[in-house]
Coordinates of C-alpha atoms and ligand atoms in Angstrom, one line a residue:
M1 CA 66.0 57.9 90.0
T2 CA 68.4 55.2 89.1
P3 CA 66.7 51.7 89.1
N4 CA 69.4 50.7 91.5
D5 CA 70.2 53.0 94.5
R6 CA 73.6 52.4 95.8
P7 CA 75.7 54.9 96.6
S8 CA 78.5 57.1 94.6
D9 CA 81.8 56.9 95.3
T10 CA 83.3 59.9 97.3
P11 CA 86.1 61.7 95.6
Q12 CA 89.3 59.9 95.5
A13 CA 91.5 62.4 97.4
A14 CA 95.1 61.7 96.7
G15 CA 95.7 60.7 100.2
E16 CA 98.5 61.5 102.7
D17 CA 96.4 59.3 104.8
A18 CA 97.3 56.2 103.1
A19 CA 100.7 57.0 103.9
R20 CA 100.1 56.7 107.8
P21 CA 97.1 54.1 108.0
D22 CA 96.0 52.4 111.3
R23 CA 98.0 49.1 110.8
G24 CA 96.2 46.0 110.1
P25 CA 95.7 44.1 113.4
G26 CA 95.1 46.9 116.0
N27 CA 93.2 49.0 113.4
F28 CA 90.3 51.2 114.7
I29 CA 87.9 48.5 113.9
D30 CA 89.8 46.0 115.9
E31 CA 89.7 48.2 118.8
R32 CA 85.9 48.8 118.6
V33 CA 85.3 45.0 118.1
A34 CA 87.6 44.3 121.2
D35 CA 85.7 46.9 123.2
D36 CA 82.3 45.4 122.3
L37 CA 83.4 42.1 123.2
R38 CA 84.6 43.3 126.6
A39 CA 81.3 45.1 127.3
G40 CA 79.1 42.1 126.2
R41 CA 77.5 43.8 123.6
H42 CA 75.7 41.7 120.8
G43 CA 75.7 39.0 123.5
G44 CA 79.5 39.0 123.4
R45 CA 79.3 37.5 119.9
L46 CA 81.0 38.7 116.5
V47 CA 79.8 38.0 113.3
T48 CA 80.9 39.7 110.3
R49 CA 80.5 39.0 106.5
F50 CA 81.7 39.8 103.3
P51 CA 78.9 40.7 101.0
P52 CA 79.8 40.7 97.2
E53 CA 77.4 41.2 94.3
P54 CA 77.9 38.5 92.0
N55 CA 78.1 40.8 89.0
G56 CA 81.9 40.5 88.3
F57 CA 85.2 39.1 89.5
L58 CA 86.8 40.1 92.9
H59 CA 89.6 42.7 92.6
I60 CA 92.4 43.7 95.0
G61 CA 90.0 46.3 96.6
H62 CA 87.7 43.2 97.6
A63 CA 90.8 41.7 99.0
K64 CA 91.2 44.3 101.5
S65 CA 87.4 43.9 102.8
I66 CA 88.0 40.2 102.8
C67 CA 91.2 40.3 104.9
L68 CA 89.5 42.7 107.3
N69 CA 86.2 40.8 107.8
F70 CA 87.7 37.3 107.8
G71 CA 90.6 38.7 109.7
L72 CA 88.3 40.2 112.5
A73 CA 86.6 36.9 113.0
E74 CA 90.0 35.1 113.3
R75 CA 91.5 37.4 115.6
H76 CA 88.5 37.6 118.0
G77 CA 87.1 34.3 117.9
G78 CA 84.2 35.3 115.8
V79 CA 82.9 34.0 112.5
C80 CA 82.6 35.5 108.9
N81 CA 79.9 34.9 106.4
L82 CA 80.2 35.0 102.8
R83 CA 77.0 36.6 101.6
F84 CA 76.1 36.8 97.9
D85 CA 74.3 40.3 97.7
D86 CA 72.4 39.3 94.7
T87 CA 69.3 41.4 94.7
N88 CA 69.9 43.1 91.1
P89 CA 68.9 40.2 88.6
E90 CA 70.0 42.1 85.4
A91 CA 73.8 42.2 86.2
E92 CA 74.4 38.9 88.1
E93 CA 75.4 35.5 86.9
A94 CA 76.1 32.1 88.5
R95 CA 79.6 32.0 86.8
Y96 CA 80.6 35.4 89.0
V97 CA 79.4 33.2 92.3
D98 CA 81.8 30.4 91.3
A99 CA 84.6 33.0 90.6
I100 CA 83.9 34.8 93.9
R101 CA 84.1 31.3 95.9
R102 CA 87.2 30.3 94.3
D103 CA 89.0 33.9 94.7
V104 CA 87.9 33.9 98.5
R105 CA 89.4 30.5 98.9
W106 CA 92.6 31.1 96.8
L107 CA 93.2 34.1 99.3
G108 CA 93.1 31.7 102.1
F109 CA 89.8 32.2 103.8
D110 CA 87.3 29.4 104.5
W111 CA 83.7 30.3 105.5
G112 CA 82.6 26.8 106.0
E113 CA 78.8 26.5 106.0
R114 CA 78.1 30.1 106.2
E115 CA 77.3 30.7 102.6
H116 CA 74.3 32.9 102.2
F117 CA 72.7 34.6 99.4
A118 CA 70.2 37.8 99.7
S119 CA 67.9 36.1 97.5
D120 CA 67.4 33.3 100.3
Y121 CA 65.9 36.3 102.0
F122 CA 63.3 37.6 99.4
E123 CA 60.1 35.9 101.3
Q124 CA 61.3 37.3 104.7
L125 CA 61.8 40.8 103.2
Y126 CA 58.6 40.8 101.5
A127 CA 56.8 39.9 104.8
W128 CA 58.6 42.7 106.4
A129 CA 57.8 45.1 103.6
V130 CA 54.0 43.8 104.2
A131 CA 54.3 44.5 107.7
L132 CA 55.5 48.0 107.3
V133 CA 52.6 49.0 104.9
R134 CA 50.3 47.5 107.3
A135 CA 51.9 49.7 110.2
G136 CA 51.4 52.8 107.7
R137 CA 55.1 53.2 107.4
A138 CA 55.4 52.1 103.6
Y139 CA 53.1 52.8 100.4
V140 CA 53.1 51.9 96.7
D141 CA 53.6 54.9 94.9
S142 CA 52.0 55.0 91.5
Q143 CA 54.0 58.1 90.1
R144 CA 56.3 57.7 87.2
P145 CA 60.0 57.5 87.9
E146 CA 60.5 61.1 86.6
A147 CA 57.8 62.3 89.0
I148 CA 59.5 60.6 92.0
R149 CA 62.9 62.0 91.1
E150 CA 61.6 65.4 90.6
G151 CA 59.5 65.2 93.8
R152 CA 62.6 64.3 95.8
G153 CA 63.8 67.7 95.6
D154 CA 67.6 68.4 96.1
F155 CA 69.8 69.9 98.9
H156 CA 68.3 73.4 98.3
R157 CA 64.8 72.3 97.7
P158 CA 62.5 70.2 100.1
G159 CA 60.8 67.1 98.8
V160 CA 57.2 67.1 97.7
E161 CA 54.9 64.5 99.2
S162 CA 53.7 62.2 96.6
P163 CA 49.8 62.2 95.8
Y164 CA 49.7 58.5 96.7
R165 CA 51.4 58.8 99.9
D166 CA 48.4 58.5 101.9
R167 CA 46.5 55.9 99.9
P168 CA 44.8 53.4 102.0
V169 CA 46.9 50.7 103.4
E170 CA 44.6 48.0 101.6
E171 CA 45.0 49.8 98.3
S172 CA 49.1 49.6 98.7
L173 CA 48.9 46.0 100.1
A174 CA 46.8 44.9 96.8
L175 CA 49.2 46.9 94.4
L176 CA 52.2 45.4 96.0
E177 CA 50.6 42.1 95.6
Q178 CA 50.1 42.8 91.8
M179 CA 53.7 44.2 91.6
R180 CA 55.0 40.9 93.1
R181 CA 52.9 39.0 90.6
G182 CA 54.0 40.6 87.5
A183 CA 50.9 42.3 86.9
L184 CA 52.4 45.8 86.6
D185 CA 55.3 46.9 84.4
P186 CA 58.6 48.4 85.3
G187 CA 58.0 52.2 86.1
E188 CA 54.2 51.8 87.0
A189 CA 54.9 51.6 90.7
V190 CA 57.3 51.4 93.6
L191 CA 57.2 50.6 97.1
R192 CA 58.6 53.5 99.2
A193 CA 59.3 54.0 103.0
K194 CA 57.1 56.6 104.3
I195 CA 59.8 58.6 106.4
D196 CA 60.1 62.4 105.6
M197 CA 60.0 64.3 102.5
R198 CA 61.4 67.5 104.4
S199 CA 64.3 65.8 105.8
T200 CA 67.7 67.5 105.1
D201 CA 69.0 63.9 104.8
L202 CA 67.8 63.1 101.0
K203 CA 68.0 59.5 101.5
L204 CA 65.4 59.7 104.2
R205 CA 62.8 61.4 101.7
D206 CA 60.8 58.3 101.3
P207 CA 63.3 56.0 99.9
L208 CA 62.4 53.1 97.5
M209 CA 62.2 49.8 99.1
Y210 CA 61.1 47.6 96.0
R211 CA 61.1 48.1 92.3
I212 CA 59.5 46.0 89.4
R213 CA 62.0 44.2 87.3
K214 CA 61.1 41.6 84.7
A215 CA 64.4 39.9 84.7
A216 CA 65.3 36.3 85.5
H217 CA 67.5 36.1 88.4
H218 CA 70.4 33.6 88.5
R219 CA 68.7 31.6 91.7
T220 CA 65.2 32.6 91.9
G221 CA 64.5 32.6 88.1
T222 CA 61.2 34.2 87.5
A223 CA 59.5 33.7 90.8
W224 CA 59.8 37.6 91.6
S225 CA 58.8 40.6 89.5
I226 CA 59.9 42.8 92.3
Y227 CA 63.4 43.3 93.6
P228 CA 64.3 44.7 97.0
M229 CA 66.7 48.0 96.8
Y230 CA 70.2 47.8 98.6
D231 CA 69.4 50.0 101.6
F232 CA 66.2 47.9 102.5
A233 CA 67.8 44.6 101.7
H234 CA 71.3 45.0 103.1
G235 CA 70.8 45.8 106.7
L236 CA 67.7 43.4 107.2
S237 CA 70.2 40.7 105.6
D238 CA 72.6 41.6 108.2
A239 CA 69.9 41.2 111.0
I240 CA 68.8 37.7 109.7
E241 CA 72.4 36.4 109.5
G242 CA 73.1 37.8 113.3
V243 CA 75.9 39.9 111.9
T244 CA 77.0 42.0 114.6
H245 CA 79.6 44.3 112.8
S246 CA 78.6 45.5 109.4
L247 CA 81.7 46.8 107.5
C248 CA 81.3 48.8 104.4
T249 CA 83.3 51.3 102.6
L250 CA 82.9 55.0 103.4
E251 CA 80.4 55.9 100.7
F252 CA 77.8 54.1 102.7
Q253 CA 78.3 56.5 105.8
N254 CA 75.5 58.8 104.6
H255 CA 73.3 55.6 104.3
R256 CA 73.8 54.8 108.0
P257 CA 70.9 56.6 109.1
L258 CA 68.5 54.7 106.8
Y259 CA 70.1 51.5 107.4
E260 CA 69.2 52.2 111.1
W261 CA 65.7 53.5 110.3
F262 CA 64.9 50.2 108.5
I263 CA 66.3 48.0 111.6
D264 CA 64.3 50.4 114.0
A265 CA 61.0 50.1 111.8
V266 CA 61.1 46.4 111.3
G267 CA 62.5 45.8 114.7
P268 CA 64.2 42.2 113.8
A269 CA 65.4 40.2 116.9
H270 CA 69.0 41.1 116.1
R271 CA 70.6 44.6 115.6
P272 CA 73.5 44.9 113.5
E273 CA 75.6 47.9 113.3
Q274 CA 77.2 49.6 110.5
I275 CA 80.8 50.7 110.6
E276 CA 82.7 52.4 107.5
F277 CA 86.3 52.2 106.3
A278 CA 88.1 53.8 103.5
R279 CA 88.1 51.7 100.3
L280 CA 91.2 50.8 98.6
N281 CA 92.0 53.1 95.5
L282 CA 95.4 51.8 93.7
S283 CA 97.4 54.0 91.3
Y284 CA 97.7 53.0 87.7
T285 CA 94.6 50.8 87.6
V286 CA 90.7 50.9 88.3
L287 CA 89.0 49.3 90.9
S288 CA 85.6 49.4 89.8
K289 CA 83.6 46.5 88.7
R290 CA 81.6 48.5 86.1
K291 CA 85.1 49.8 84.6
L292 CA 86.7 46.4 84.8
Q293 CA 83.6 45.0 82.9
R294 CA 84.0 47.7 80.3
L295 CA 87.6 46.8 79.8
V296 CA 86.7 43.1 79.3
D297 CA 83.5 43.6 77.2
G298 CA 85.3 46.0 75.1
G299 CA 88.1 43.7 74.2
Y300 CA 90.6 46.0 75.7
V301 CA 91.9 42.9 78.0
E302 CA 91.4 39.1 77.4
G303 CA 89.0 38.8 80.2
W304 CA 88.4 39.0 83.6
D305 CA 91.6 37.0 84.6
D306 CA 93.9 39.0 82.2
P307 CA 97.0 39.3 84.2
R308 CA 97.1 43.0 83.6
L309 CA 93.9 43.4 85.7
P310 CA 93.8 44.0 89.4
T311 CA 91.2 41.1 89.7
L312 CA 92.4 38.1 92.3
A313 CA 91.9 35.9 89.2
G314 CA 94.1 38.2 86.9
L315 CA 96.8 38.6 89.8
R316 CA 96.9 34.8 90.5
R317 CA 97.5 34.2 86.5
R318 CA 100.3 37.1 86.8
G319 CA 101.9 35.0 89.5
Y320 CA 100.9 36.8 92.5
T321 CA 100.7 34.8 95.7
P322 CA 97.8 34.8 98.2
E323 CA 100.4 35.5 100.8
A324 CA 101.7 38.6 99.1
I325 CA 98.3 40.1 98.8
R326 CA 97.6 39.5 102.3
A327 CA 100.8 41.1 103.7
F328 CA 100.0 44.0 101.3
C329 CA 96.5 44.3 102.8
D330 CA 98.1 43.8 106.2
R331 CA 100.5 47.0 105.4
I332 CA 98.0 49.4 104.0
G333 CA 96.0 49.1 107.0
V334 CA 92.4 50.2 107.6
S335 CA 91.6 53.9 107.9
K336 CA 88.8 56.1 108.0
R337 CA 89.8 58.6 105.2
D338 CA 89.9 57.9 101.6
G339 CA 93.3 58.0 99.6
V340 CA 95.3 56.3 96.9
V341 CA 97.7 53.8 97.7
D342 CA 100.7 53.6 95.4
V343 CA 101.0 50.5 93.3
T344 CA 104.7 50.2 94.1
L345 CA 103.4 49.0 97.4
L346 CA 101.7 46.1 95.9
E347 CA 104.6 45.4 93.7
H348 CA 107.3 45.4 96.6
A349 CA 104.9 42.9 98.7
I350 CA 105.0 40.6 95.7
R351 CA 108.9 41.0 95.0
E352 CA 109.6 40.4 98.7
D353 CA 107.4 37.2 98.8
L354 CA 108.7 35.9 95.5
N355 CA 112.4 36.6 96.6
D356 CA 112.1 34.2 99.4
R357 CA 110.0 31.4 97.5
S358 CA 111.3 31.4 94.0
P359 CA 113.9 28.9 92.8
R360 CA 116.2 30.4 90.5
A361 CA 116.5 29.2 86.5
M362 CA 118.0 30.7 83.4
A363 CA 116.0 31.9 80.5
V364 CA 116.8 33.9 77.3
L365 CA 114.1 36.0 76.3
R366 CA 115.6 37.8 73.2
P367 CA 118.4 35.1 71.9
L368 CA 121.4 35.9 70.4
R369 CA 123.7 32.8 69.3
L370 CA 127.2 32.6 70.9
V371 CA 129.5 30.1 69.4
I372 CA 132.6 28.9 71.4
D373 CA 135.3 28.4 68.9
N374 CA 137.6 26.6 71.1
Y375 CA 134.9 24.3 72.6
P376 CA 134.8 20.8 70.9
D377 CA 131.8 20.2 68.6
G378 CA 129.1 17.7 70.2
E379 CA 130.5 17.7 73.7
V380 CA 128.1 18.4 76.4
E381 CA 129.2 19.2 80.0
H382 CA 126.9 19.9 83.0
F383 CA 127.5 22.7 85.5
E384 CA 126.1 22.4 89.0
V385 CA 124.1 25.8 89.9
P386 CA 122.4 26.6 93.1
N387 CA 118.7 26.9 93.0
H388 CA 118.7 29.8 95.2
P389 CA 121.4 32.3 96.3
T390 CA 121.0 32.4 99.9
E391 CA 118.8 29.5 100.8
P392 CA 120.6 26.1 100.4
A393 CA 117.4 24.3 101.1
F394 CA 116.5 24.8 97.4
G395 CA 119.1 22.6 96.4
V396 CA 121.2 22.6 93.1
R397 CA 120.6 21.5 89.5
E398 CA 122.8 20.5 86.4
V399 CA 122.8 22.9 83.8
P400 CA 123.9 21.6 80.5
F401 CA 126.6 23.6 78.6
S402 CA 127.8 23.0 75.0
R403 CA 129.7 24.9 72.0
V404 CA 126.6 26.9 71.0
L405 CA 124.7 28.8 73.5
Y406 CA 122.1 31.7 73.7
V407 CA 122.6 34.8 75.4
E408 CA 120.5 37.8 75.8
R409 CA 120.7 40.2 72.8
D410 CA 120.6 43.0 75.3
D411 CA 123.7 41.9 76.9
F412 CA 125.9 42.6 73.9
M413 CA 126.8 46.0 72.7
E414 CA 129.1 46.8 69.5
D415 CA 130.4 50.1 70.6
A416 CA 130.5 49.7 74.3
P417 CA 131.4 52.4 76.8
K418 CA 134.1 51.7 79.1
N419 CA 131.9 51.0 81.9
W420 CA 130.1 48.3 80.1
W421 CA 130.5 45.1 81.9
R422 CA 128.7 42.7 79.5
L423 CA 129.7 41.5 76.4
A424 CA 131.3 43.6 73.5
P425 CA 134.3 42.8 71.0
G426 CA 137.1 41.8 73.0
R427 CA 135.6 42.0 76.4
E428 CA 135.4 38.9 78.6
V429 CA 132.1 38.0 81.0
R430 CA 131.3 35.3 83.3
L431 CA 128.5 33.0 82.2
R432 CA 126.6 32.3 85.3
G433 CA 127.9 29.1 87.0
A434 CA 129.7 28.0 83.9
C435 CA 133.0 29.7 82.7
L436 CA 134.5 32.9 81.5
V437 CA 134.1 33.7 77.7
R438 CA 135.8 36.4 75.5
C439 CA 134.1 37.9 72.7
T440 CA 136.6 37.2 69.4
E441 CA 134.2 38.3 66.4
V442 CA 130.8 39.6 65.8
V443 CA 129.0 37.9 62.8
K444 CA 126.4 40.2 61.1
D445 CA 123.8 39.3 58.3
A446 CA 123.3 41.3 54.9
A447 CA 121.3 44.0 56.7
G448 CA 124.1 44.5 59.2
E449 CA 122.2 43.0 62.2
V450 CA 124.5 41.2 64.6
V451 CA 123.5 37.3 64.4
E452 CA 126.1 35.8 66.2
L453 CA 128.8 36.2 68.5
R454 CA 132.2 34.0 68.1
C455 CA 134.0 33.7 71.5
T456 CA 136.6 31.7 73.0
W457 CA 136.3 30.3 76.4
D458 CA 138.9 29.7 79.2
P459 CA 138.9 26.2 80.2
A460 CA 140.5 26.8 83.5
S461 CA 137.7 29.0 84.6
R462 CA 135.0 26.2 84.9
G463 CA 132.6 26.9 87.5
G464 CA 133.1 30.7 86.8
M465 CA 136.3 31.7 88.6
P466 CA 139.5 32.4 86.5
A467 CA 142.6 30.3 87.9
D468 CA 144.8 33.6 87.8
G469 CA 142.3 35.5 89.9
R470 CA 141.9 38.2 87.1
K471 CA 138.8 40.5 87.7
V472 CA 135.8 39.9 85.6
R473 CA 132.5 42.0 86.5
G474 CA 130.1 41.1 84.3
T475 CA 127.9 37.7 84.9
L476 CA 125.4 36.9 82.2
H477 CA 122.6 34.3 82.1
W478 CA 122.7 31.7 79.1
V479 CA 121.2 28.4 78.0
S480 CA 122.6 25.7 75.7
A481 CA 121.1 26.0 72.2
A482 CA 120.8 22.4 71.6
H483 CA 119.2 21.8 75.0
A484 CA 117.0 24.8 75.5
I485 CA 113.2 24.8 75.4
P486 CA 111.6 27.3 73.3
A487 CA 108.7 29.1 75.0
E488 CA 106.5 32.4 74.7
V489 CA 106.9 34.9 77.2
R490 CA 104.6 37.7 78.0
L491 CA 105.6 40.8 79.7
Y492 CA 103.0 43.0 81.4
D493 CA 103.2 46.5 82.3
R494 CA 100.8 48.7 84.1
L495 CA 97.5 48.7 82.2
F496 CA 97.2 52.5 82.5
D497 CA 99.8 55.3 81.8
V498 CA 98.4 57.8 84.5
P499 CA 98.4 57.4 88.1
N500 CA 94.5 58.2 88.4
P501 CA 92.7 57.0 85.3
S502 CA 89.3 57.2 87.0
A503 CA 89.8 60.8 87.6
T504 CA 85.9 61.5 86.9
E505 CA 84.0 59.8 89.5
D506 CA 82.4 56.3 89.2
D507 CA 78.8 55.9 90.2
R508 CA 79.0 52.6 91.5
D509 CA 75.3 51.8 91.1
E510 CA 74.3 53.8 88.0
P511 CA 73.1 51.1 85.5
R512 CA 75.8 49.9 83.5
A513 CA 75.0 50.9 80.2
E514 CA 74.2 54.4 81.0
A515 CA 77.3 55.1 83.3
A516 CA 79.5 53.5 80.4
A517 CA 78.0 55.9 77.9
R518 CA 78.7 58.7 80.1
D519 CA 82.1 57.9 80.9
D520 CA 84.6 56.1 79.1
A521 CA 87.1 58.5 79.6
F522 CA 89.3 56.2 81.5
L523 CA 89.8 54.3 78.5
T524 CA 92.0 57.0 76.9
H525 CA 94.4 56.4 79.4
L526 CA 95.1 52.7 78.6
N527 CA 98.9 52.0 78.2
Q528 CA 99.3 50.7 74.8
A529 CA 102.5 48.7 75.8
S530 CA 100.9 47.1 78.5
L531 CA 101.6 43.7 76.9
E532 CA 104.7 42.4 75.0
V533 CA 104.7 39.0 73.7
L534 CA 108.1 37.4 72.9
E535 CA 108.1 34.4 70.9
G536 CA 111.3 32.3 70.3
C537 CA 112.3 32.7 74.2
R538 CA 114.7 29.8 75.0
L539 CA 114.6 28.5 78.7
E540 CA 116.9 25.9 80.4
P541 CA 115.8 22.3 80.2
S542 CA 114.9 21.9 83.9
L543 CA 111.7 24.2 83.3
G544 CA 110.5 21.8 80.7
D545 CA 108.1 20.1 82.8
A546 CA 107.3 23.0 85.3
P547 CA 103.4 22.7 86.1
V548 CA 100.9 25.4 85.2
G549 CA 101.4 28.3 88.0
H550 CA 104.8 27.3 88.7
R551 CA 106.7 30.3 89.7
V552 CA 110.4 30.8 89.3
Q553 CA 112.9 33.8 89.0
F554 CA 114.5 34.0 85.6
E555 CA 117.9 35.2 86.7
R556 CA 118.6 39.0 86.0
L557 CA 115.0 39.2 84.5
G558 CA 112.4 38.9 87.1
Y559 CA 109.8 36.8 88.6
F560 CA 107.7 34.7 86.0
C561 CA 104.8 32.1 86.1
R562 CA 103.8 29.4 83.9
D563 CA 100.4 30.1 82.3
E564 CA 97.7 27.9 81.9
A565 CA 97.6 28.7 78.1
S566 CA 100.0 27.5 75.3
S567 CA 101.1 29.6 72.3
S568 CA 99.4 29.2 69.0
G569 CA 102.7 26.9 68.0
G570 CA 102.0 25.1 71.1
Q571 CA 104.6 26.1 73.2
A572 CA 104.4 26.8 76.9
V573 CA 103.5 30.5 77.8
W574 CA 105.2 32.2 80.8
N575 CA 103.9 35.4 82.4
R576 CA 106.3 37.9 84.1
T577 CA 104.8 38.7 87.4
I578 CA 107.2 41.5 87.6
A579 CA 110.7 42.7 86.9
L580 CA 113.4 42.6 89.6
K581 CA 113.3 46.3 89.7
D582 CA 111.0 49.0 89.7
S583 CA 111.7 50.5 86.1
W584 CA 109.0 53.2 86.5
G585 CA 110.9 54.3 89.4
K586 CA 114.0 54.5 87.5
Q587 CA 112.5 56.4 84.7
A588 CA 111.2 58.8 87.2
E589 CA 114.9 59.4 88.7
R590 CA 116.2 59.8 85.2
Ligands
ATP601 P1 82.5 48.1 92.7 O1 82.5 49.3 92.9 O2 83.9 47.5 92.2 O3 81.3 47.5 91.7 P2 81.2 47.1 95.1 O4 81.4 47.6 96.4 O5 79.9 47.4 94.1 O6 82.3 47.4 94.0 P3 80.5 44.6 96.1 O7 80.5 43.3 95.3 O8 79.4 45.2 96.4 O9 81.3 45.5 95.0 O10 81.5 44.6 97.2 C1 81.6 43.8 98.1 C2 82.3 44.3 99.5 O11 83.6 44.7 99.0 C3 81.6 45.5 100.0 O12 81.5 45.4 101.2 C4 82.5 46.7 99.5 O13 82.2 47.6 100.4 C5 83.7 46.2 99.6 N1 84.6 46.7 98.5 C6 84.5 46.8 97.3 N2 85.5 47.5 96.8 C7 86.2 48.0 97.8 C8 87.6 48.6 97.6 N3 87.9 49.3 96.6 N4 88.2 48.7 98.9 C9 87.6 48.2 100.0 N5 86.6 47.4 100.3 C10 85.7 47.3 98.7
MG602 MG1 78.4 47.2 95.6

């Protein structure tokens, strides 16, 4: 038996169901809640909770659960609690509590005073456990863990009753007290519910309620030497808080009989109901805290907030908006069958949101010098450029222009085909918002690499339109070399190069060390090109004082966000949130 007894994931079927979900508001849980409220069940109240275990950062899958729980409360006049499900001291830390609070708030939800910790209920849970022992419905089992595991049987073999099952109540009570005080060592005894070793439901074969753990807890310190198991603690914590609808993911469905058994046996004043929904699985990433932890601990990413991770902290650094994440959660809906959501749906949500809200600016990521021979040396003029192509409310800005510019290296080709509309020897292009230039000469270094383009400009094309109406198809972004701000830009790609890197199943509550040793297979699917750091980029000067977190579209390149970090050379760092178009889609078409 594993020291933690939470369930394993159900297989992640590639789901056609994900394509036709029951939409956000109006999903099956909404309907059930509305029904319950109409019928006056639970005294006409609605209380939900979001119950993270503080053993890692929240990810986009948690966002689905947060939007569901808080959204139901908002739509139906209920309340939603934030409950830290902290019953497993080894993995839990106060810094995760802080990170979770910040992320839920960032996503746009407010739990007010309703912040709870399962550890606040340790005394009450213990009192209930004692009452169950007194009632003859629980006992201390002094068998070794292997014997307990063996005795549980499996789908084909019935369980075998423990020789300690019918020990006197007083003896169990005394042992439980010793367990609590720390007089016994881990593995010497456990508290089990006395249910039915012959049940076809393996979960009902005298499940564990408490195990001995000699680890300091982030809140209760060393006050306890025993910690309650998930199935015992979770439903009763719901009951204590008056939770009416306890929503959890599908892999808990087969825990429901046990959830109900504990509620029935203890008989708390309030009776919560468990309802299951499909967890979010997203292609090209992993949504398992254990796997995310592995990536962090193994140095495969730079931390829980690495912009390549699907954590909320990572997405925030990457430049995602809470609005886009909430819109995504609405769009995928809530269903009763597992599936894998295509990550392009999330990417679509962020593009849509950023298109509306991002001002435009020009930045050159791989600079190539462009010198305008017929432009006076030392002269500077400013062109007025709109900050958004369709929204006048964004206003305009002045962009400096001079004899020496930078353009994108990719925008030049020496032997260009006919339908190349960008720069090439002899070809004319428009510099966005400025004028037309024609390439007259290509300067190369000793190695034959192009280091500079010599051009002439047409002074009559100021603003970008030629006086004679001649057609110029290509429009390039540019910056003035003397005015541009150097910066480091980080381009991100998918962290994995296969749609389902977690093909092997993740048992979410297997102890992390064991599970990690068993399954590091997902690490072989890491995309080696998931991060590209570009030094020596040049940004237009208006971005010089952009605050951390500022989001902008670099014209023709994508959406970018100013990072909190600086480069080793002290330059600002900008993260690319997302390219303008889906390059993976394009690759697939080719
Ligand atoms: P993990 O497998 O990543 O460790 P977890 O379920 O153990 O996830 P918790 O902190 O216990 O992590 O999760 C808090 C809540 O979020 C639970 O109610 C859980 O069901 C829900 N949740 C976790 N992952 C997802 C997901 N991928 N989609 C939807 N809800 C999720
Ligand atoms: Mg969990």
